[in-house]
C-alpha cells in the first residue's frame, strides 16, 4: 500500500516582544537600523501550532531567552498567510520573514 503524503504542518510565527528587550545589548547590536516606532519581534518556525509553541516558550520549554523574558503575544497578522507549509519552506520562510520585517524597521531576533 503506497504511503500517503503527510499534510504540511510546519509554521512560521512572530512574537511581539516588550520594548524592554531594547535594553539587551545583543538585541540592539542585531538591529542597528531599528525604527523605534516599529515593534520588536521574535521570528521562529515550528512543527507545532504557533499558539502551542508560544505557550512552550513562555513555560520555559525550549524557550528563546528573549521570548521567555519579553514575549507578550503572537502577531498572527504577520505570518498566518504563509502557514502551514513543508519543513524546508518553513525553514526558508523564517529567514525571509525576519529579513523582510527588519527591512521594514522592526527590531528582529531569530534563533
mmCIF file of N, CA, C and O in Angstrom, residues 13 15 46 48-64 67-68 71-74 79:
data_model
loop_
_atom_site.group_PDB
_atom_site.id
_atom_site.type_symbol
_atom_site.label_atom_id
_atom_site.label_comp_id
_atom_site.label_asym_id
_atom_site.label_seq_id
_atom_site.Cartn_x
_atom_site.Cartn_y
_atom_site.Cartn_z
ATOM 1 N N UNK A 13 6.186 31.832 12.784
ATOM 2 C CA UNK A 13 5.396 32.613 13.734
ATOM 3 C C UNK A 13 6.195 33.826 14.173
ATOM 4 O O UNK A 13 7.430 33.858 14.053
ATOM 5 N N UNK A 15 6.457 36.657 17.403
ATOM 6 C CA UNK A 15 6.084 37.017 18.774
ATOM 7 C C UNK A 15 6.417 38.486 19.001
ATOM 8 O O UNK A 15 7.538 38.924 18.725
ATOM 9 N N UNK A 46 8.221 26.292 13.523
ATOM 10 C CA UNK A 46 7.890 25.164 14.380
ATOM 11 C C UNK A 46 7.063 24.130 13.639
ATOM 12 O O UNK A 46 6.375 24.456 12.666
ATOM 13 N N UNK A 48 4.865 22.633 15.464
ATOM 14 C CA UNK A 48 3.681 22.704 16.328
ATOM 15 C C UNK A 48 2.767 23.831 15.872
ATOM 16 O O UNK A 48 3.159 24.684 15.078
ATOM 17 N N UNK A 49 1.578 23.863 16.410
ATOM 18 C CA UNK A 49 0.702 25.009 16.220
ATOM 19 C C UNK A 49 1.400 26.215 16.871
ATOM 20 O O UNK A 49 1.940 26.089 17.979
ATOM 21 N N UNK A 50 1.419 27.374 16.217
ATOM 22 C CA UNK A 50 2.102 28.531 16.800
ATOM 23 C C UNK A 50 1.638 28.892 18.216
ATOM 24 O O UNK A 50 2.449 29.298 19.051
ATOM 25 N N UNK A 51 0.348 28.736 18.514
ATOM 26 C CA UNK A 51 -0.142 29.027 19.866
ATOM 27 C C UNK A 51 0.505 28.108 20.897
ATOM 28 O O UNK A 51 0.914 28.554 21.968
ATOM 29 N N UNK A 52 0.603 26.834 20.561
ATOM 30 C CA UNK A 52 1.234 25.876 21.462
ATOM 31 C C UNK A 52 2.724 26.180 21.608
ATOM 32 O O UNK A 52 3.274 26.141 22.711
ATOM 33 N N UNK A 53 3.373 26.517 20.501
ATOM 34 C CA UNK A 53 4.805 26.833 20.572
ATOM 35 C C UNK A 53 5.042 28.059 21.445
ATOM 36 O O UNK A 53 5.977 28.089 22.244
ATOM 37 N N UNK A 54 4.198 29.085 21.314
ATOM 38 C CA UNK A 54 4.325 30.275 22.158
ATOM 39 C C UNK A 54 4.151 29.897 23.629
ATOM 40 O O UNK A 54 4.933 30.337 24.485
ATOM 41 N N UNK A 55 3.160 29.080 23.933
ATOM 42 C CA UNK A 55 2.938 28.646 25.316
ATOM 43 C C UNK A 55 4.169 27.925 25.859
ATOM 44 O O UNK A 55 4.545 28.097 27.019
ATOM 45 N N UNK A 56 4.800 27.110 25.018
ATOM 46 C CA UNK A 56 6.009 26.390 25.444
ATOM 47 C C UNK A 56 7.161 27.362 25.697
ATOM 48 O O UNK A 56 7.898 27.193 26.671
ATOM 49 N N UNK A 57 7.326 28.366 24.838
ATOM 50 C CA UNK A 57 8.339 29.399 25.102
ATOM 51 C C UNK A 57 8.097 29.999 26.492
ATOM 52 O O UNK A 57 9.026 30.108 27.306
ATOM 53 N N UNK A 58 6.859 30.401 26.751
ATOM 54 C CA UNK A 58 6.542 31.123 27.982
ATOM 55 C C UNK A 58 6.662 30.218 29.213
ATOM 56 O O UNK A 58 6.856 30.714 30.323
ATOM 57 N N UNK A 59 6.567 28.896 29.002
ATOM 58 C CA UNK A 59 6.740 27.940 30.099
ATOM 59 C C UNK A 59 8.210 27.562 30.283
ATOM 60 O O UNK A 59 8.547 26.776 31.173
ATOM 61 N N UNK A 60 9.079 28.081 29.418
ATOM 62 C CA UNK A 60 10.497 27.786 29.533
ATOM 63 C C UNK A 60 10.926 26.498 28.852
ATOM 64 O O UNK A 60 12.051 26.042 29.043
ATOM 65 N N UNK A 61 10.050 25.916 28.035
ATOM 66 C CA UNK A 61 10.358 24.668 27.338
ATOM 67 C C UNK A 61 10.949 24.999 25.972
ATOM 68 O O UNK A 61 10.269 25.561 25.116
ATOM 69 N N UNK A 62 12.228 24.682 25.768
ATOM 70 C CA UNK A 62 12.937 25.013 24.536
ATOM 71 C C UNK A 62 12.708 26.488 24.178
ATOM 72 O O UNK A 62 12.442 26.831 23.034
ATOM 73 N N UNK A 63 12.821 27.328 25.190
ATOM 74 C CA UNK A 63 12.454 28.733 25.034
ATOM 75 C C UNK A 63 13.624 29.579 24.570
ATOM 76 O O UNK A 63 14.750 29.393 25.007
ATOM 77 N N UNK A 64 13.326 30.517 23.705
ATOM 78 C CA UNK A 64 14.282 31.560 23.388
ATOM 79 C C UNK A 64 14.300 32.511 24.582
ATOM 80 O O UNK A 64 13.241 32.871 25.108
ATOM 81 N N UNK A 67 12.110 35.637 24.191
ATOM 82 C CA UNK A 67 10.669 35.368 24.241
ATOM 83 C C UNK A 67 10.254 35.068 25.678
ATOM 84 O O UNK A 67 9.242 35.578 26.158
ATOM 85 N N UNK A 68 11.054 34.273 26.376
ATOM 86 C CA UNK A 68 10.725 33.929 27.763
ATOM 87 C C UNK A 68 10.639 35.180 28.636
ATOM 88 O O UNK A 68 9.724 35.331 29.436
ATOM 89 N N UNK A 71 8.410 38.187 25.878
ATOM 90 C CA UNK A 71 7.300 37.827 24.997
ATOM 91 C C UNK A 71 5.967 38.318 25.531
ATOM 92 O O UNK A 71 5.666 38.151 26.710
ATOM 93 N N UNK A 72 5.172 38.921 24.631
ATOM 94 C CA UNK A 72 3.859 39.430 25.027
ATOM 95 C C UNK A 72 2.725 38.642 24.385
ATOM 96 O O UNK A 72 1.798 38.222 25.059
ATOM 97 N N UNK A 73 2.797 38.465 23.075
ATOM 98 C CA UNK A 73 1.736 37.747 22.365
ATOM 99 C C UNK A 73 2.203 37.460 20.946
ATOM 100 O O UNK A 73 3.178 38.047 20.468
ATOM 101 N N UNK A 74 1.464 36.586 20.280
ATOM 102 C CA UNK A 74 1.719 36.317 18.867
ATOM 103 C C UNK A 74 1.157 37.452 18.019
ATOM 104 O O UNK A 74 0.207 38.128 18.419
ATOM 105 N N UNK A 79 2.068 36.478 9.935
ATOM 106 C CA UNK A 79 2.532 35.165 9.488
ATOM 107 C C UNK A 79 1.461 34.187 9.034
ATOM 108 O O UNK A 79 1.770 33.248 8.309
#
